[in-house]
GROMACS .gro file of C-alpha atoms in nm:
model
  328
    1MET     CA    1  13.839  10.980   6.262
    2ALA     CA    2  13.976  10.655   6.167
    3LEU     CA    3  14.249  10.840   5.937
    4VAL     CA    4  14.352  11.058   6.215
    5HIS     CA    5  14.371  10.797   6.483
    6LYS     CA    6  14.602  10.595   6.242
    7LEU     CA    7  14.819  10.872   6.159
    8LEU     CA    8  14.864  10.977   6.539
    9ASN     CA    9  14.927  10.604   6.602
   10GLY     CA   10  15.215  10.590   6.338
   11ILE     CA   11  15.371  10.912   6.482
   12TYR     CA   12  15.376  10.759   6.830
   13ILE     CA   13  15.529  10.420   6.716
   14LEU     CA   14  15.816  10.641   6.523
   15ARG     CA   15  15.883  10.831   6.850
   16LYS     CA   16  15.898  10.509   7.038
   17CYS     CA   17  16.121  10.336   6.794
   18GLN     CA   18  16.420  10.586   6.763
   19LYS     CA   19  16.736  10.463   6.610
   20PRO     CA   20  16.976  10.354   6.891
   21SER     CA   21  17.306  10.451   6.923
   22PHE     CA   22  17.582  10.235   6.864
   23ALA     CA   23  17.654  10.163   7.231
   24SER     CA   24  17.282  10.065   7.299
   25HIS     CA   25  17.301   9.777   7.028
   26LEU     CA   26  17.514   9.603   7.269
   27PHE     CA   27  17.238   9.570   7.540
   28LEU     CA   28  16.911   9.590   7.348
   29ASP     CA   29  16.731   9.261   7.256
   30THR     CA   30  16.718   9.208   6.848
   31ARG     CA   31  16.334   9.121   6.890
   32PHE     CA   32  16.287   9.517   6.969
   33ALA     CA   33  16.450   9.621   6.663
   34ASP     CA   34  16.245   9.376   6.468
   35TYR     CA   35  15.914   9.506   6.649
   36CYS     CA   36  16.014   9.868   6.538
   37SER     CA   37  16.067   9.753   6.184
   38SER     CA   38  15.753   9.558   6.172
   39SER     CA   39  15.569   9.808   6.327
   40LEU     CA   40  15.660  10.084   6.071
   41GLN     CA   41  15.538   9.856   5.772
   42LYS     CA   42  15.241   9.930   5.585
   43PRO     CA   43  14.992   9.709   5.384
   44MET     CA   44  15.128   9.652   5.036
   45VAL     CA   45  14.920   9.826   4.763
   46ALA     CA   46  14.934   9.728   4.422
   47PRO     CA   47  15.139   9.924   4.149
   48ASN     CA   48  14.951  10.194   3.975
   49LYS     CA   49  14.694  10.182   4.240
   50ALA     CA   50  14.823  10.411   4.524
   51SER     CA   51  14.561  10.604   4.682
   52PRO     CA   52  14.562  10.958   4.811
   53GLN     CA   53  14.570  10.831   5.180
   54ARG     CA   54  14.889  10.648   5.121
   55LYS     CA   55  15.059  10.952   4.963
   56THR     CA   56  14.973  11.154   5.267
   57GLU     CA   57  15.086  10.901   5.516
   58GLU     CA   58  15.418  10.865   5.314
   59GLY     CA   59  15.488  11.249   5.328
   60LEU     CA   60  15.397  11.271   5.686
   61GLN     CA   61  15.605  10.982   5.764
   62GLY     CA   62  15.905  11.125   5.590
   63HIS     CA   63  15.859  11.458   5.735
   64HIS     CA   64  15.853  11.293   6.090
   65GLN     CA   65  16.145  11.075   5.997
   66GLY     CA   66  16.331  11.406   5.942
   67GLU     CA   67  16.252  11.518   6.268
   68VAL     CA   68  16.357  11.204   6.450
   69ALA     CA   69  16.718  11.198   6.243
   70LEU     CA   70  16.761  11.553   6.396
   71ASP     CA   71  16.660  11.445   6.765
   72ILE     CA   72  16.894  11.149   6.760
   73THR     CA   73  17.214  11.304   6.651
   74SER     CA   74  17.474  11.223   6.921
   75PRO     CA   75  17.772  11.441   7.035
   76ASP     CA   76  18.013  11.176   6.899
   77GLU     CA   77  17.906  11.226   6.534
   78LYS     CA   78  17.889  11.603   6.519
   79PRO     CA   79  18.230  11.761   6.365
   80GLU     CA   80  18.513  11.850   6.581
   81VAL     CA   81  18.523  12.259   6.578
   82SER     CA   82  18.855  12.375   6.702
   83PHE     CA   83  18.910  12.775   6.684
   84ASP     CA   84  19.312  12.719   6.773
   85LYS     CA   85  19.328  12.495   6.489
   86ALA     CA   86  19.149  12.723   6.244
   87ILE     CA   87  19.369  13.022   6.357
   88GLN     CA   88  19.671  12.817   6.292
   89ASP     CA   89  19.552  12.699   5.947
   90GLU     CA   90  19.477  13.062   5.874
   91ILE     CA   91  19.824  13.192   5.972
   92LYS     CA   92  20.023  12.892   5.791
   93ASP     CA   93  19.823  13.001   5.442
   94HIS     CA   94  19.897  13.349   5.481
   95LEU     CA   95  20.279  13.282   5.570
   96ARG     CA   96  20.288  13.047   5.264
   97ARG     CA   97  20.138  13.313   5.033
   98LEU     CA   98  20.390  13.583   5.179
   99LYS     CA   99  20.686  13.351   5.113
  100ASP     CA  100  20.561  13.291   4.735
  101ASP     CA  101  20.570  13.674   4.699
  102PHE     CA  102  20.909  13.725   4.822
  103VAL     CA  103  21.058  13.429   4.659
  104ASN     CA  104  20.883  13.496   4.310
  105ARG     CA  105  20.921  13.850   4.312
  106TRP     CA  106  21.272  13.912   4.508
  107ILE     CA  107  21.505  14.009   4.226
  108GLY     CA  108  21.831  13.840   4.226
  109PRO     CA  109  22.164  13.945   4.014
  110GLU     CA  110  22.109  14.067   3.654
  111GLY     CA  111  21.742  14.133   3.745
  112ARG     CA  112  21.651  13.760   3.747
  113PRO     CA  113  21.400  13.615   3.996
  114LEU     CA  114  21.636  13.501   4.309
  115HIS     CA  115  21.466  13.124   4.299
  116GLU     CA  116  21.593  13.087   3.957
  117VAL     CA  117  21.945  13.225   4.024
  118LEU     CA  118  21.977  12.980   4.329
  119LEU     CA  119  21.893  12.682   4.155
  120GLU     CA  120  22.136  12.720   3.846
  121GLN     CA  121  22.459  12.509   3.835
  122ALA     CA  122  22.618  12.678   3.554
  123LYS     CA  123  22.598  13.001   3.393
  124VAL     CA  124  22.739  13.164   3.054
  125VAL     CA  125  22.847  13.500   3.137
  126TRP     CA  126  23.032  13.593   2.787
  127GLN     CA  127  22.951  13.441   2.451
  128PHE     CA  128  23.018  13.542   2.118
  129ARG     CA  129  22.752  13.544   1.850
  130GLY     CA  130  22.770  13.895   1.716
  131LYS     CA  131  22.945  14.219   1.698
  132GLU     CA  132  22.781  14.357   2.004
  133ASP     CA  133  22.944  14.068   2.215
  134LEU     CA  134  23.280  14.193   2.073
  135ASP     CA  135  23.218  14.529   2.199
  136ARG     CA  136  23.206  14.412   2.541
  137TRP     CA  137  23.582  14.390   2.500
  138ILE     CA  138  23.907  14.545   2.468
  139VAL     CA  139  24.262  14.419   2.336
  140THR     CA  140  24.579  14.579   2.409
  141SER     CA  141  24.970  14.501   2.358
  142ASP     CA  142  25.295  14.611   2.441
  143LYS     CA  143  25.246  14.881   2.193
  144THR     CA  144  25.126  15.115   2.494
  145ILE     CA  145  25.460  15.122   2.609
  146GLY     CA  146  25.646  15.143   2.269
  147GLY     CA  147  25.666  14.760   2.210
  148ARG     CA  148  25.609  14.588   1.867
  149SER     CA  149  25.329  14.307   1.931
  150ASP     CA  150  25.035  14.339   1.748
  151VAL     CA  151  24.694  14.184   1.856
  152PHE     CA  152  24.331  14.169   1.688
  153LEU     CA  153  24.000  14.044   1.783
  154LYS     CA  154  23.711  13.924   1.513
  155MET     CA  155  23.431  13.713   1.490
  156GLY     CA  156  23.503  13.350   1.394
  157LYS     CA  157  23.341  13.123   1.142
  158ASN     CA  158  22.993  13.151   1.118
  159ASN     CA  159  22.969  13.409   1.401
  160ARG     CA  160  22.999  13.118   1.681
  161SER     CA  161  23.312  13.234   1.842
  162ALA     CA  162  23.567  13.520   1.888
  163LEU     CA  163  23.900  13.494   1.737
  164LEU     CA  164  24.200  13.649   1.947
  165TYR     CA  165  24.511  13.656   1.683
  166GLY     CA  166  24.835  13.878   1.626
  167ASN     CA  167  25.189  13.853   1.647
  168LEU     CA  168  25.401  13.866   1.968
  169SER     CA  169  25.735  14.041   1.959
  170THR     CA  170  25.968  14.037   2.255
  171GLU     CA  171  26.172  14.333   2.144
  172ALA     CA  172  26.205  14.608   2.395
  173PRO     CA  173  26.124  14.964   2.305
  174GLN     CA  174  26.387  15.206   2.246
  175ASP     CA  175  26.310  15.438   2.512
  176GLY     CA  176  26.608  15.392   2.738
  177GLU     CA  177  26.386  15.295   3.026
  178SER     CA  178  26.201  14.958   2.935
  179GLY     CA  179  26.431  14.633   2.928
  180ARG     CA  180  26.150  14.397   2.857
  181SER     CA  181  25.852  14.369   2.655
  182GLY     CA  182  25.633  14.140   2.466
  183TYR     CA  183  25.253  14.074   2.590
  184CYS     CA  184  24.920  14.077   2.455
  185ALA     CA  185  24.596  14.079   2.614
  186MET     CA  186  24.218  14.088   2.591
  187ILE     CA  187  23.992  14.208   2.886
  188SER     CA  188  23.653  14.267   2.925
  189ARG     CA  189  23.491  14.584   2.979
  190ILE     CA  190  23.364  14.670   3.337
  191PRO     CA  191  22.989  14.670   3.329
  192ARG     CA  192  22.818  14.992   3.361
  193GLY     CA  193  22.501  15.102   3.505
  194PRO     CA  194  22.283  15.441   3.499
  195PHE     CA  195  22.494  15.750   3.521
  196GLU     CA  196  22.793  15.528   3.416
  197ARG     CA  197  22.787  15.371   3.755
  198LYS     CA  198  23.018  15.075   3.782
  199ARG     CA  199  22.867  14.743   3.821
  200SER     CA  200  23.001  14.395   3.936
  201TYR     CA  201  22.941  14.016   3.887
  202ASP     CA  202  22.836  13.798   4.157
  203TRP     CA  203  22.963  13.444   4.124
  204SER     CA  204  22.940  13.357   4.494
  205GLN     CA  205  22.743  13.048   4.434
  206PHE     CA  206  22.988  12.898   4.184
  207ASN     CA  207  23.336  12.770   4.239
  208THR     CA  208  23.487  12.736   3.916
  209LEU     CA  209  23.555  12.909   3.599
  210TYR     CA  210  23.436  12.743   3.272
  211LEU     CA  211  23.576  12.815   2.934
  212ARG     CA  212  23.550  12.632   2.601
  213VAL     CA  213  23.827  12.727   2.412
  214ARG     CA  214  24.079  12.630   2.102
  215GLY     CA  215  24.423  12.752   2.087
  216ASP     CA  216  24.759  12.677   1.922
  217GLY     CA  217  24.946  12.520   2.212
  218ARG     CA  218  25.051  12.846   2.379
  219PRO     CA  219  24.993  12.892   2.767
  220TRP     CA  220  24.769  13.187   2.873
  221MET     CA  221  24.735  13.362   3.186
  222VAL     CA  222  24.355  13.407   3.295
  223ASN     CA  223  24.316  13.738   3.519
  224ILE     CA  224  24.046  13.850   3.728
  225ARG     CA  225  24.007  14.174   3.898
  226GLU     CA  226  23.796  14.286   4.172
  227ASP     CA  227  23.569  14.572   4.215
  228THR     CA  228  23.720  14.719   4.513
  229ASP     CA  229  23.892  15.050   4.415
  230ILE     CA  230  23.909  15.179   4.770
  231ILE     CA  231  24.135  14.910   4.903
  232GLN     CA  232  24.273  14.774   4.565
  233ARG     CA  233  24.474  14.937   4.281
  234LYS     CA  234  24.446  14.877   3.914
  235ASN     CA  235  24.739  14.683   3.893
  236GLN     CA  236  24.631  14.409   4.145
  237MET     CA  237  24.456  14.103   4.007
  238TYR     CA  238  24.406  13.739   4.079
  239SER     CA  239  24.579  13.497   3.801
  240TYR     CA  240  24.609  13.141   3.699
  241PHE     CA  241  24.728  12.952   3.397
  242MET     CA  242  24.541  12.804   3.109
  243PHE     CA  243  24.728  12.566   2.870
  244THR     CA  244  24.585  12.513   2.532
  245ARG     CA  245  24.685  12.192   2.366
  246GLY     CA  246  24.652  12.307   2.001
  247GLY     CA  247  24.490  12.115   1.714
  248PRO     CA  248  24.133  12.126   1.540
  249TYR     CA  249  23.943  12.009   1.850
  250TRP     CA  250  23.792  12.230   2.127
  251GLN     CA  251  23.873  12.177   2.494
  252GLU     CA  252  23.688  12.285   2.807
  253VAL     CA  253  23.872  12.443   3.062
  254LYS     CA  254  23.759  12.437   3.428
  255ILE     CA  255  23.971  12.636   3.676
  256PRO     CA  256  23.858  12.609   4.035
  257PHE     CA  257  23.834  12.995   4.188
  258SER     CA  258  24.050  12.870   4.495
  259LYS     CA  259  24.363  12.825   4.269
  260PHE     CA  260  24.363  13.218   4.163
  261PHE     CA  261  24.670  13.351   4.339
  262PHE     CA  262  24.711  13.732   4.409
  263SER     CA  263  24.964  13.939   4.227
  264ASN     CA  264  25.050  14.328   4.250
  265GLN     CA  265  25.209  14.473   3.916
  266GLY     CA  266  25.278  14.133   3.788
  267ARG     CA  267  25.450  13.986   4.063
  268ILE     CA  268  25.322  13.729   4.279
  269ARG     CA  269  25.272  13.840   4.635
  270ASP     CA  270  25.387  13.660   4.958
  271ALA     CA  271  25.059  13.728   5.128
  272GLN     CA  272  24.782  13.541   4.952
  273PHE     CA  273  24.399  13.645   4.978
  274LYS     CA  274  24.098  13.468   4.870
  275LEU     CA  275  23.909  13.585   4.565
  276LEU     CA  276  23.576  13.783   4.652
  277LEU     CA  277  23.341  13.627   4.420
  278ASP     CA  278  23.056  13.864   4.472
  279LYS     CA  279  23.279  14.177   4.358
  280ILE     CA  280  23.410  14.052   4.029
  281SER     CA  281  23.456  14.362   3.783
  282SER     CA  282  23.649  14.202   3.493
  283ILE     CA  283  23.822  13.898   3.345
  284GLY     CA  284  24.123  13.896   3.087
  285PHE     CA  285  24.361  13.679   2.905
  286THR     CA  286  24.726  13.771   2.865
  287LEU     CA  287  25.006  13.579   2.656
  288ALA     CA  288  25.344  13.667   2.741
  289ASP     CA  289  25.562  13.324   2.701
  290LYS     CA  290  25.846  13.520   2.549
  291VAL     CA  291  25.809  13.339   2.205
  292ASP     CA  292  25.818  13.580   1.915
  293GLY     CA  293  25.585  13.500   1.637
  294PRO     CA  294  25.217  13.452   1.556
  295PHE     CA  295  24.936  13.323   1.768
  296PHE     CA  296  24.573  13.282   1.791
  297LEU     CA  297  24.302  13.207   2.054
  298GLU     CA  298  23.943  13.125   1.948
  299ILE     CA  299  23.672  13.148   2.255
  300ASP     CA  300  23.335  12.986   2.227
  301PHE     CA  301  23.204  13.091   2.575
  302ILE     CA  302  23.318  13.196   2.916
  303GLY     CA  303  23.113  13.110   3.214
  304VAL     CA  304  23.084  12.987   3.584
  305TYR     CA  305  23.036  12.668   3.718
  306THR     CA  306  22.968  12.464   4.027
  307ASP     CA  307  23.165  12.162   4.062
  308PRO     CA  308  23.037  11.938   4.349
  309ALA     CA  309  23.354  11.715   4.361
  310HIS     CA  310  23.569  12.043   4.437
  311THR     CA  311  23.570  12.104   4.798
  312GLU     CA  312  23.880  12.338   4.849
  313GLU     CA  313  23.820  12.666   4.986
  314PHE     CA  314  24.169  12.814   4.914
  315ALA     CA  315  24.478  12.650   4.775
  316TYR     CA  316  24.759  12.875   4.928
  317GLU     CA  317  24.909  12.886   5.290
  318ASN     CA  318  24.966  13.180   5.500
  319SER     CA  319  25.156  13.272   5.810
  320PRO     CA  320  25.132  13.532   6.080
  321ASP     CA  321  25.434  13.672   5.933
  322LEU     CA  322  25.320  13.722   5.601
  323ASN     CA  323  24.964  13.798   5.667
  324PRO     CA  324  24.891  13.903   6.025
  325LYS     CA  325  24.575  14.047   5.956
  326LEU     CA  326  24.435  13.666   5.893
  327PHE     CA  327  24.545  13.556   6.257
  328LYS     CA  328  24.425  13.812   6.481
   0.00000   0.00000   0.00000
């Protein structure tokens, strides 16, 4: 009976001495806390001599302390639960995952992921490292109209470049119709897809043509054609000049697309139009400087480049009289 009485007395003291909240500490006397702490202390027992009675009391005391901790939990200490915030977080997570699926799986030009295409600043479109690279090009000269110029294309030294060489002749053909002659050209083949469907190059994120060449000092004409057969004939193209300096050293040539001018059948038109960079079908190099004799042009690669310093959109002016469609 004495043991039961002592246990009940301990439980009563525990319930009376619950842990006060933070606000109550300002009004309670420190002696009240000392009384509670002293009333819960038990007689000291020598080590290695713990009695079964003490073990029972400690077990009951721990059990009731757990109950007391549950009873005194204040609303301020409970975690805040907001269903609106949980729904917003869930929606944000799903939108993020949806964006990752689109960005990582959305196919860009040439079958590459779009995020890789958008981040690149320069891209090599043509390079010459084997015969299969030469097969993407064709060469032509004034022999198609009866002229005497010769042009050839082969791999350069160590199969690290393409060598375009030949002999230019301005002798007019003896057909009674042509009065001029003397040109040689190298033109890229139009890319083809399934069922020989024509494809085009998309250079809309770049603003400059980038080449690494080595020549003999002759000027060349760089020609770009658009894939717009419905509104454009095959003799229409955009052109600009490339001047080689000769010598044994390579030179890097950068030509902004805004500099390319519109021509038709070899003549510069008065009305100029911007080059549609997302509809490029082919590029070519033409030699027609009216100088008879041998020539050569060695090409390492042909690519496109984004020059942050170039902000010009179009280099040529138009007037309503020349191009009324642009001023409607």
